[in-house]
Coordinates of C-alpha atoms in Angstrom, one line a residue:
Chain H
M11 CA -158.2 211.2 -29.2
N12 CA -156.4 214.0 -27.4
V13 CA -152.9 214.8 -28.8
P14 CA -151.7 218.1 -27.3
D15 CA -149.8 220.4 -29.7
D16 CA -147.1 221.4 -27.2
L17 CA -145.6 217.9 -26.7
F18 CA -143.3 215.6 -28.6
Y19 CA -144.1 211.9 -29.3
T20 CA -142.6 208.5 -30.1
E21 CA -143.9 205.8 -32.4
S22 CA -144.2 203.6 -29.2
H23 CA -146.8 206.1 -27.8
E24 CA -144.7 207.9 -25.2
W25 CA -145.2 211.7 -24.9
I26 CA -142.4 214.1 -24.0
K27 CA -142.6 217.5 -22.6
R28 CA -139.5 219.7 -22.8
E29 CA -138.7 221.4 -19.5
G30 CA -135.3 223.2 -20.2
D31 CA -132.7 220.4 -20.3
N32 CA -135.2 217.9 -18.9
A33 CA -137.8 215.8 -20.6
R34 CA -141.0 214.7 -18.7
V35 CA -142.3 211.4 -20.1
G36 CA -145.6 209.6 -20.0
I37 CA -147.8 207.5 -22.3
T38 CA -150.4 209.0 -24.6
D39 CA -154.1 209.1 -24.4
H40 CA -154.2 206.7 -27.3
A41 CA -151.9 204.3 -25.4
Q42 CA -153.8 204.4 -22.2
A43 CA -157.1 203.8 -24.1
E44 CA -155.6 200.7 -25.8
L45 CA -154.2 199.4 -22.5
T46 CA -157.2 200.3 -20.3
D47 CA -157.3 199.8 -16.6
V48 CA -153.6 200.4 -15.7
V49 CA -153.1 198.4 -12.4
Y50 CA -149.3 198.7 -11.9
V51 CA -146.5 200.9 -13.0
E52 CA -142.9 199.7 -12.6
L53 CA -141.0 203.0 -12.3
P54 CA -137.3 203.4 -13.2
K55 CA -134.8 204.2 -10.5
V56 CA -133.7 207.8 -10.0
G57 CA -130.2 208.0 -11.3
A58 CA -130.7 205.2 -13.9
T59 CA -129.2 205.7 -17.3
A60 CA -131.7 205.8 -20.1
E61 CA -130.8 204.9 -23.6
A62 CA -133.0 206.1 -26.4
R63 CA -135.5 203.4 -27.4
G64 CA -134.4 201.2 -24.5
Q65 CA -136.9 199.7 -22.2
I66 CA -137.0 201.7 -19.0
A67 CA -140.4 201.2 -17.3
V68 CA -143.4 198.8 -17.4
V69 CA -147.1 199.6 -17.4
E70 CA -149.4 196.7 -16.6
S71 CA -153.1 196.4 -17.3
V72 CA -155.2 193.5 -16.0
K73 CA -154.5 191.7 -19.2
A74 CA -150.9 192.4 -20.1
A75 CA -147.5 194.0 -19.3
S76 CA -146.3 196.7 -21.7
D77 CA -142.8 198.1 -21.9
I78 CA -142.2 201.8 -21.8
Y79 CA -139.2 203.2 -23.8
A80 CA -136.9 206.1 -23.1
P81 CA -137.4 208.7 -25.9
V82 CA -133.8 210.0 -25.8
N83 CA -130.5 209.4 -24.0
G84 CA -130.3 210.7 -20.5
T85 CA -130.5 210.1 -16.8
V86 CA -133.6 209.6 -14.7
V87 CA -133.9 212.5 -12.3
E88 CA -137.5 212.1 -11.0
V89 CA -140.2 209.5 -11.0
N90 CA -143.9 209.8 -10.3
K91 CA -144.3 208.1 -6.9
A92 CA -148.0 208.9 -6.9
L93 CA -148.4 206.1 -9.5
E94 CA -147.4 203.5 -6.8
G95 CA -150.6 204.2 -4.9
N96 CA -152.7 205.2 -7.8
P97 CA -151.6 203.7 -11.1
A98 CA -155.0 204.6 -12.7
L99 CA -153.7 208.2 -13.0
V100 CA -152.2 207.0 -16.2
N101 CA -155.8 206.4 -17.5
T102 CA -157.5 209.4 -16.0
D103 CA -154.9 212.1 -16.7
P104 CA -152.3 210.7 -19.1
F105 CA -150.7 214.0 -20.0
G106 CA -150.9 215.5 -16.5
E107 CA -150.9 213.6 -13.1
G108 CA -150.2 210.4 -15.0
W109 CA -146.6 211.3 -16.0
I110 CA -144.1 208.5 -15.4
F111 CA -140.5 209.9 -15.1
V112 CA -138.3 212.9 -15.9
L113 CA -135.0 212.5 -17.8
K114 CA -132.1 214.9 -17.8
M115 CA -131.3 214.8 -21.5
D116 CA -127.6 214.1 -22.5
S117 CA -128.2 216.4 -25.5
P118 CA -131.4 218.4 -25.4
D119 CA -131.3 218.8 -29.2
D120 CA -132.2 215.1 -29.5
I121 CA -135.8 216.0 -28.7
K122 CA -136.1 217.5 -32.2
Q123 CA -135.8 214.1 -33.7
L124 CA -139.1 213.0 -32.1
K125 CA -142.5 213.4 -33.7
D126 CA -144.5 216.5 -33.3
A127 CA -148.3 216.3 -32.7
A128 CA -149.2 216.3 -36.4
A129 CA -146.8 213.4 -37.1
Y130 CA -148.1 211.4 -34.1
R131 CA -151.7 211.9 -35.2
K132 CA -150.8 210.1 -38.4
V133 CA -149.3 207.2 -36.4
I134 CA -152.5 206.6 -34.5
E135 CA -154.9 207.2 -37.4
Chain R
M29 CA -151.3 177.2 -35.1
T30 CA -152.9 177.6 -38.5
T31 CA -152.3 180.4 -40.9
A32 CA -156.0 180.3 -42.0
A33 CA -158.1 183.4 -41.5
P34 CA -159.4 183.5 -37.9
K35 CA -162.9 182.0 -37.3
K36 CA -165.6 184.4 -36.4
T37 CA -168.5 183.5 -34.1
P38 CA -172.1 184.4 -35.3
L39 CA -171.8 187.4 -32.9
Y40 CA -168.7 188.9 -34.5
E41 CA -170.6 191.8 -36.1
E42 CA -172.3 192.6 -32.8
H43 CA -168.9 192.8 -31.0
V44 CA -167.5 195.1 -33.6
R45 CA -170.6 197.3 -33.5
L46 CA -170.3 197.5 -29.7
G47 CA -166.6 198.7 -30.1
A48 CA -165.1 195.6 -28.6
K49 CA -161.4 195.1 -28.7
M50 CA -160.9 191.9 -30.8
I51 CA -158.0 189.6 -30.3
P52 CA -156.9 186.2 -31.7
F53 CA -157.8 183.4 -29.4
G54 CA -156.7 180.0 -30.7
D55 CA -158.2 179.7 -34.2
W56 CA -160.8 182.4 -33.3
I57 CA -161.1 186.2 -33.2
M58 CA -162.9 187.1 -30.0
P59 CA -163.7 190.2 -27.9
V60 CA -161.3 190.6 -25.0
Q61 CA -163.1 193.6 -23.7
Y62 CA -165.8 196.2 -24.4
S63 CA -166.0 198.9 -21.6
G64 CA -163.0 197.5 -19.8
I65 CA -162.1 194.4 -17.8
M66 CA -162.6 196.0 -14.4
D67 CA -166.0 197.4 -15.3
E68 CA -167.2 194.1 -16.9
H69 CA -165.9 192.1 -14.0
Q70 CA -167.8 194.3 -11.5
A71 CA -170.9 194.1 -13.6
V72 CA -170.9 190.3 -13.3
R73 CA -170.1 190.4 -9.5
N74 CA -172.8 193.0 -8.8
N75 CA -175.4 192.9 -11.6
V76 CA -175.2 190.8 -14.7
G77 CA -173.0 190.4 -17.8
I78 CA -173.3 188.5 -21.1
F79 CA -170.4 186.6 -22.8
D80 CA -170.2 185.2 -26.3
I81 CA -169.3 181.5 -25.8
S82 CA -170.1 180.5 -29.4
H83 CA -166.5 179.4 -30.0
M84 CA -167.0 176.5 -27.6
G85 CA -167.7 173.2 -29.2
Q86 CA -171.0 171.3 -29.1
L87 CA -170.9 167.6 -29.7
V88 CA -174.1 165.4 -29.6
A89 CA -174.0 161.7 -28.8
T90 CA -177.1 159.6 -29.5
G91 CA -178.1 156.0 -29.7
P92 CA -178.7 153.0 -27.4
G93 CA -175.7 152.6 -25.2
S94 CA -174.5 156.2 -25.6
G95 CA -174.7 156.6 -21.9
G96 CA -172.7 153.5 -21.2
W97 CA -170.2 154.4 -23.9
L98 CA -169.7 158.0 -22.5
N99 CA -169.2 156.5 -19.1
E100 CA -166.1 154.7 -20.4
M101 CA -164.9 157.9 -22.1
L102 CA -165.5 160.4 -19.2
T103 CA -164.4 160.5 -15.6
N104 CA -167.7 161.5 -13.9
N105 CA -170.6 159.1 -13.6
I106 CA -173.2 159.5 -16.4
D107 CA -175.6 157.1 -14.6
K108 CA -176.2 159.9 -12.1
L109 CA -177.6 162.1 -14.8
E110 CA -181.4 162.3 -15.2
V111 CA -182.8 163.7 -18.4
G112 CA -182.3 167.5 -18.2
T113 CA -179.3 167.5 -16.0
G114 CA -175.6 168.0 -16.5
Q115 CA -172.2 167.4 -14.9
Y116 CA -168.6 168.7 -15.1
T117 CA -166.3 165.9 -16.2
F118 CA -163.0 165.1 -17.9
L119 CA -161.9 163.4 -21.1
L120 CA -158.6 161.7 -20.4
N121 CA -155.9 159.9 -22.4
E122 CA -154.6 156.5 -21.3
R123 CA -152.0 158.1 -19.0
G124 CA -154.8 159.9 -17.1
G125 CA -153.7 163.2 -18.7
I126 CA -156.5 165.7 -19.4
I127 CA -157.5 166.1 -23.0
D128 CA -160.4 168.3 -22.1
D129 CA -162.7 169.4 -19.3
L130 CA -166.3 169.7 -20.3
I131 CA -169.9 169.7 -19.3
V132 CA -172.1 166.7 -20.4
Y133 CA -175.9 167.2 -20.4
R134 CA -178.4 164.3 -20.7
T135 CA -180.9 165.9 -23.1
G136 CA -182.8 162.7 -23.7
P137 CA -182.8 159.1 -22.4
E138 CA -180.3 158.3 -25.1
E139 CA -179.1 161.8 -26.1
F140 CA -176.2 163.8 -24.7
L141 CA -174.8 167.2 -25.3
L142 CA -171.1 167.8 -24.7
V143 CA -170.0 171.4 -24.3
V144 CA -166.2 171.4 -24.9
N145 CA -163.4 173.9 -25.1
A146 CA -163.0 175.8 -28.3
S147 CA -159.4 174.8 -28.8
R148 CA -160.1 171.1 -28.3
V149 CA -163.2 170.6 -30.5
D150 CA -161.4 168.7 -33.3
E151 CA -159.2 166.8 -30.9
D152 CA -162.1 165.7 -28.7
F153 CA -164.3 164.8 -31.7
A154 CA -161.5 162.7 -33.3
W155 CA -160.7 161.0 -30.0
L156 CA -164.3 160.1 -29.3
K157 CA -164.9 159.0 -32.9
Q158 CA -161.9 156.7 -32.7
H159 CA -163.3 155.1 -29.6
L160 CA -167.0 155.2 -30.7
A161 CA -169.2 152.2 -29.7
A162 CA -171.1 150.6 -32.6
S163 CA -174.5 151.5 -31.3
C164 CA -173.8 155.2 -30.9
E165 CA -173.6 158.2 -33.2
L166 CA -171.6 161.3 -32.5
T167 CA -172.1 164.6 -34.4
N168 CA -170.3 167.9 -34.2
R169 CA -172.9 170.7 -34.3
S170 CA -170.4 173.4 -33.3
D171 CA -170.5 175.4 -36.6
S172 CA -174.3 175.7 -36.7
F173 CA -174.8 176.6 -33.1
G174 CA -174.0 179.6 -31.0
G175 CA -174.0 180.2 -27.2
V176 CA -173.8 182.9 -24.6
A177 CA -173.2 182.9 -20.9
I178 CA -175.3 185.3 -18.8
Q179 CA -173.8 185.6 -15.4
G180 CA -174.5 187.7 -12.3
P181 CA -176.8 188.1 -9.3
R182 CA -179.5 189.8 -11.4
V183 CA -179.8 186.9 -13.9
V184 CA -183.1 185.7 -12.5
D185 CA -184.6 189.2 -12.7
L186 CA -183.4 189.5 -16.3
F187 CA -184.9 186.2 -17.3
H188 CA -188.3 187.1 -15.7
A189 CA -188.2 190.2 -17.7
L190 CA -187.4 188.2 -20.9
L191 CA -189.7 185.2 -20.5
G192 CA -192.4 186.4 -18.0
S193 CA -192.3 186.1 -14.2
Q194 CA -194.1 182.7 -14.3
V195 CA -191.1 181.1 -16.0
E196 CA -188.6 179.6 -13.6
L197 CA -185.0 179.1 -14.6
P198 CA -183.8 175.5 -14.3
A199 CA -182.1 174.4 -11.1
R200 CA -178.3 174.4 -10.8
N201 CA -176.8 172.0 -13.4
H202 CA -180.2 171.5 -15.0
I203 CA -180.9 172.2 -18.7
V204 CA -184.3 173.1 -20.2
E205 CA -185.6 173.9 -23.7
L206 CA -187.5 177.1 -24.0
Q207 CA -188.9 179.3 -26.8
L208 CA -188.6 183.0 -27.0
D209 CA -190.0 184.9 -30.0
G210 CA -189.6 182.0 -32.3
M211 CA -186.1 181.1 -31.1
N212 CA -185.4 177.6 -29.6
L213 CA -183.1 178.0 -26.6
S214 CA -181.4 175.4 -24.5
I215 CA -180.8 177.0 -21.1
A216 CA -178.4 175.5 -18.6
R217 CA -178.0 176.8 -15.1
T218 CA -174.2 176.8 -14.9
G219 CA -171.2 179.1 -15.5
Y220 CA -167.5 179.9 -15.1
T221 CA -167.7 183.0 -12.9
G222 CA -168.8 181.9 -9.4
E223 CA -172.0 183.9 -9.8
D224 CA -175.5 182.7 -10.4
G225 CA -176.0 182.3 -14.1
V226 CA -176.9 180.4 -17.2
E227 CA -175.4 179.3 -20.5
V228 CA -177.8 179.5 -23.4
F229 CA -177.4 177.6 -26.7
F230 CA -179.2 178.3 -29.9
S231 CA -179.1 178.0 -33.6
A232 CA -176.4 180.3 -35.1
K233 CA -179.0 182.2 -37.2
D234 CA -180.7 183.3 -33.9
A235 CA -177.4 184.5 -32.3
A236 CA -177.5 188.2 -33.0
K237 CA -181.3 188.4 -32.3
F238 CA -180.9 186.7 -28.9
W239 CA -177.8 188.7 -28.0
N240 CA -179.5 192.0 -28.7
T241 CA -182.7 191.0 -27.0
V242 CA -180.8 190.2 -23.8
L243 CA -178.7 193.4 -24.0
K244 CA -181.8 195.5 -24.4
T245 CA -183.9 193.8 -21.7
G246 CA -180.8 193.8 -19.5
E247 CA -180.3 197.5 -19.6
Q248 CA -182.6 198.1 -16.6
F249 CA -180.4 195.6 -14.6
G250 CA -177.1 197.2 -15.5
I251 CA -176.0 194.5 -18.0
R252 CA -172.6 194.7 -19.7
P253 CA -171.3 192.7 -22.7
C254 CA -168.2 191.0 -21.3
G255 CA -165.1 189.7 -23.0
L256 CA -162.4 187.1 -22.5
G257 CA -160.5 189.4 -20.2
A258 CA -163.2 189.5 -17.5
R259 CA -164.0 185.8 -18.1
D260 CA -160.4 185.1 -17.1
T261 CA -160.4 187.3 -14.0
L262 CA -163.8 186.0 -12.8
R263 CA -162.9 182.3 -13.3
L264 CA -159.4 182.7 -11.7
E265 CA -160.9 184.3 -8.5
M266 CA -162.9 181.1 -8.2
C267 CA -159.9 178.9 -9.1
Y268 CA -161.8 177.4 -12.0
P269 CA -159.1 175.8 -14.2
L270 CA -158.5 176.9 -17.8
N271 CA -157.7 174.1 -20.2
G272 CA -154.4 174.8 -22.0
S273 CA -153.1 176.7 -19.0
D274 CA -154.0 175.0 -15.7
L275 CA -155.0 171.7 -17.4
S276 CA -153.1 169.8 -20.0
P277 CA -152.3 166.2 -21.0
E278 CA -149.3 166.4 -18.7
H279 CA -151.5 166.6 -15.6
N280 CA -154.4 164.5 -14.3
P281 CA -157.5 165.7 -12.4
I282 CA -156.2 164.4 -9.0
E283 CA -153.1 166.7 -9.3
A284 CA -155.4 169.5 -10.3
G285 CA -157.4 169.0 -7.2
L286 CA -160.5 168.1 -9.1
G287 CA -161.0 164.5 -8.0
F288 CA -164.5 165.3 -7.0
F289 CA -165.4 165.0 -10.7
V290 CA -163.8 161.6 -11.1
D291 CA -165.8 158.5 -10.1
L292 CA -163.2 155.8 -9.3
K293 CA -166.0 153.4 -8.4
K294 CA -166.9 153.1 -12.1
P295 CA -165.5 149.8 -13.3
I296 CA -164.0 151.2 -16.4
F297 CA -163.0 154.5 -18.0
I298 CA -160.0 155.6 -19.9
G299 CA -157.3 156.8 -17.5
R300 CA -158.8 155.0 -14.5
D301 CA -155.8 152.9 -13.5
V302 CA -153.5 156.0 -13.4
L303 CA -156.0 157.9 -11.3
I304 CA -156.5 155.1 -8.8
Q305 CA -152.7 155.1 -8.3
A306 CA -152.7 158.9 -8.0
K307 CA -155.5 158.7 -5.5
E308 CA -153.9 156.0 -3.4
N309 CA -150.3 157.1 -3.5
G310 CA -150.8 160.8 -3.8
T311 CA -149.3 162.9 -6.6
P312 CA -145.9 164.6 -6.5
N313 CA -147.4 167.9 -7.5
R314 CA -150.7 169.7 -6.8
L315 CA -152.3 172.7 -8.4
A316 CA -152.2 175.4 -5.7
A317 CA -153.8 178.8 -5.6
F318 CA -151.8 181.8 -4.3
R319 CA -152.3 185.4 -3.5
M320 CA -149.7 188.2 -3.6
K321 CA -148.9 190.1 -0.5
G322 CA -149.1 193.9 -0.6
K323 CA -148.8 196.0 -3.7
G324 CA -146.8 194.7 -6.6
P325 CA -147.0 193.8 -10.3
P326 CA -149.7 191.3 -11.1
P327 CA -148.5 187.7 -11.7
R328 CA -148.9 186.2 -15.2
P329 CA -148.6 182.7 -16.6
H330 CA -145.1 181.1 -16.7
Y331 CA -143.6 183.2 -13.9
G332 CA -141.2 181.3 -11.6
V333 CA -142.4 180.2 -8.1
W334 CA -139.7 180.1 -5.5
L335 CA -139.4 178.8 -1.9
A336 CA -136.3 179.3 0.3
G337 CA -134.0 180.1 -2.6
D338 CA -135.2 177.3 -4.9
Q339 CA -137.5 177.4 -7.8
I340 CA -140.3 174.9 -7.1
G341 CA -142.6 175.6 -10.0
E342 CA -144.1 177.9 -12.5
T343 CA -147.4 179.8 -12.6
T344 CA -150.1 178.4 -14.9
S345 CA -152.4 181.4 -14.5
G346 CA -152.1 184.8 -13.0
T347 CA -153.8 188.2 -13.0
L348 CA -154.8 191.1 -10.9
S349 CA -158.0 190.1 -9.0
P350 CA -160.4 193.0 -9.5
S351 CA -162.5 191.9 -6.5
L352 CA -159.5 191.5 -4.1
N353 CA -157.4 194.2 -5.7
Q354 CA -154.4 191.9 -5.4
G355 CA -152.4 189.6 -7.7
I356 CA -153.6 186.0 -7.7
G357 CA -152.7 182.9 -9.6
M358 CA -152.2 179.1 -9.7
A359 CA -149.2 176.9 -10.0
Y360 CA -148.4 173.2 -9.9
L361 CA -146.1 172.9 -6.8
P362 CA -144.5 169.9 -5.0
T363 CA -147.3 168.5 -2.8
Q364 CA -145.5 169.2 0.5
H365 CA -145.4 172.9 -0.4
A366 CA -148.9 173.2 -1.9
R367 CA -150.6 173.7 1.5
A368 CA -152.5 176.8 2.4
G369 CA -150.4 179.2 4.5
T370 CA -147.1 178.3 2.7
E371 CA -145.1 181.5 2.0
I372 CA -143.7 181.5 -1.6
E373 CA -142.2 184.1 -3.9
I374 CA -143.2 184.9 -7.5
E375 CA -140.4 186.0 -9.8
I376 CA -141.4 188.9 -12.0
R377 CA -138.9 190.4 -14.3
G378 CA -136.0 189.1 -12.2
Q379 CA -137.4 190.4 -8.9
K380 CA -139.1 188.2 -6.3
F381 CA -142.4 189.2 -4.7
P382 CA -143.9 187.5 -1.7
A383 CA -147.1 185.5 -2.0
T384 CA -149.1 183.0 0.2
I385 CA -150.7 179.7 -0.8
E386 CA -154.4 180.0 -0.1
K387 CA -157.4 177.7 0.0
K388 CA -159.6 177.6 -3.2
P389 CA -161.6 179.6 -4.1
L390 CA -159.6 182.8 -3.7
Y391 CA -162.7 184.9 -3.8
K392 CA -165.7 184.2 -1.6
K393 CA -168.9 186.1 -1.9
S394 CA -169.5 188.0 1.3

């Protein structure tokens, strides 16, 4: 299972890429493999306030709806509109074209409390 | 729910070996998917797929008068069954509510096989035992038998490759006994997918051998092992009801739109009086099928159904239809609103999404 070294992770299988004061968020390769066949992504609204570990988006497979959680406190500044037409990007390119939203972090240092790749590998072992 | 360890079918090891995702399903642990629900669904619509249905119950009724007795227990007419044929039918309580939907096969002049839902085996068996006629015997062979459904347009090619091109599959709703490599197989031309197909029953000890033989021979026809996920999307596109979701003791077959499988001309069967009333006076609710408009989240069971600002019902089933690439579902709705063409809304996480009531089935083979 692909777990890129340059990303941060949560226990709930989101990945976080630091981009200055912003955090780009998606779900991991492991998560998309477990869900399979993503058929709908309910995106957050730009401007929405995100609370760490609070539900902020929904990813639906044929079988079930799964909540996506904000990794840190912040404000949604961008969402991946491409997923509205092609939700399967979450499956085909989870760490790239399948990103879900970008948060402007309230305190960028919060990201240090997330798991690094080594710690996340232990979660999915 | 019990806290006992989940029951495993005789094919459990095969599912694990194939990398299936296993989930609890009632008392059972069953494969929900192998390669993915979409892939498995398309395999059945375009080629062929095999499902483990060993969790389903198999009851055998024998003895003089077993036909007459079953005719008082079940809604469809047993007298129409020649040896080697089967019919879809209902087991009702005194209120006309559905205990189970099942297929009954006449396997001999005085022998019947009842294939019932996994979650209802004990209940059905107890109910039938309680009402058993003196001249009949009823046995529950569920634990010593397995079964698979093999479904899809290439099923005939597959069986010719398995059994030889001179062997013909039984006609629709017929059941035959055949031998393959020392295995005794009961093969019924039926299914739960809307495709051509069979359900095959065999001794539990032969389950893995038969499963693997079919998968190997089926490779050339693009066969896929298929799980409960695809079973649900396939059946819902056809609007085949799922007991426990679309059918329950709170609803009768007339409300569910399945009066075709009830013979009200029979002089006596449990639930008959209620069904005659339902047929004559109509029922306040009907099980309607709907299709979402445009792109939106897929509907799921227990979502609210709205019309003109009022909630008028709740979904009993819902999914994304892989064939239509749109959300579909069913719901009991007030009869006046259950007509094709009615515009409704489905409430999903507090937001309402438009849908239209449609004729059943939702999917028609082009």
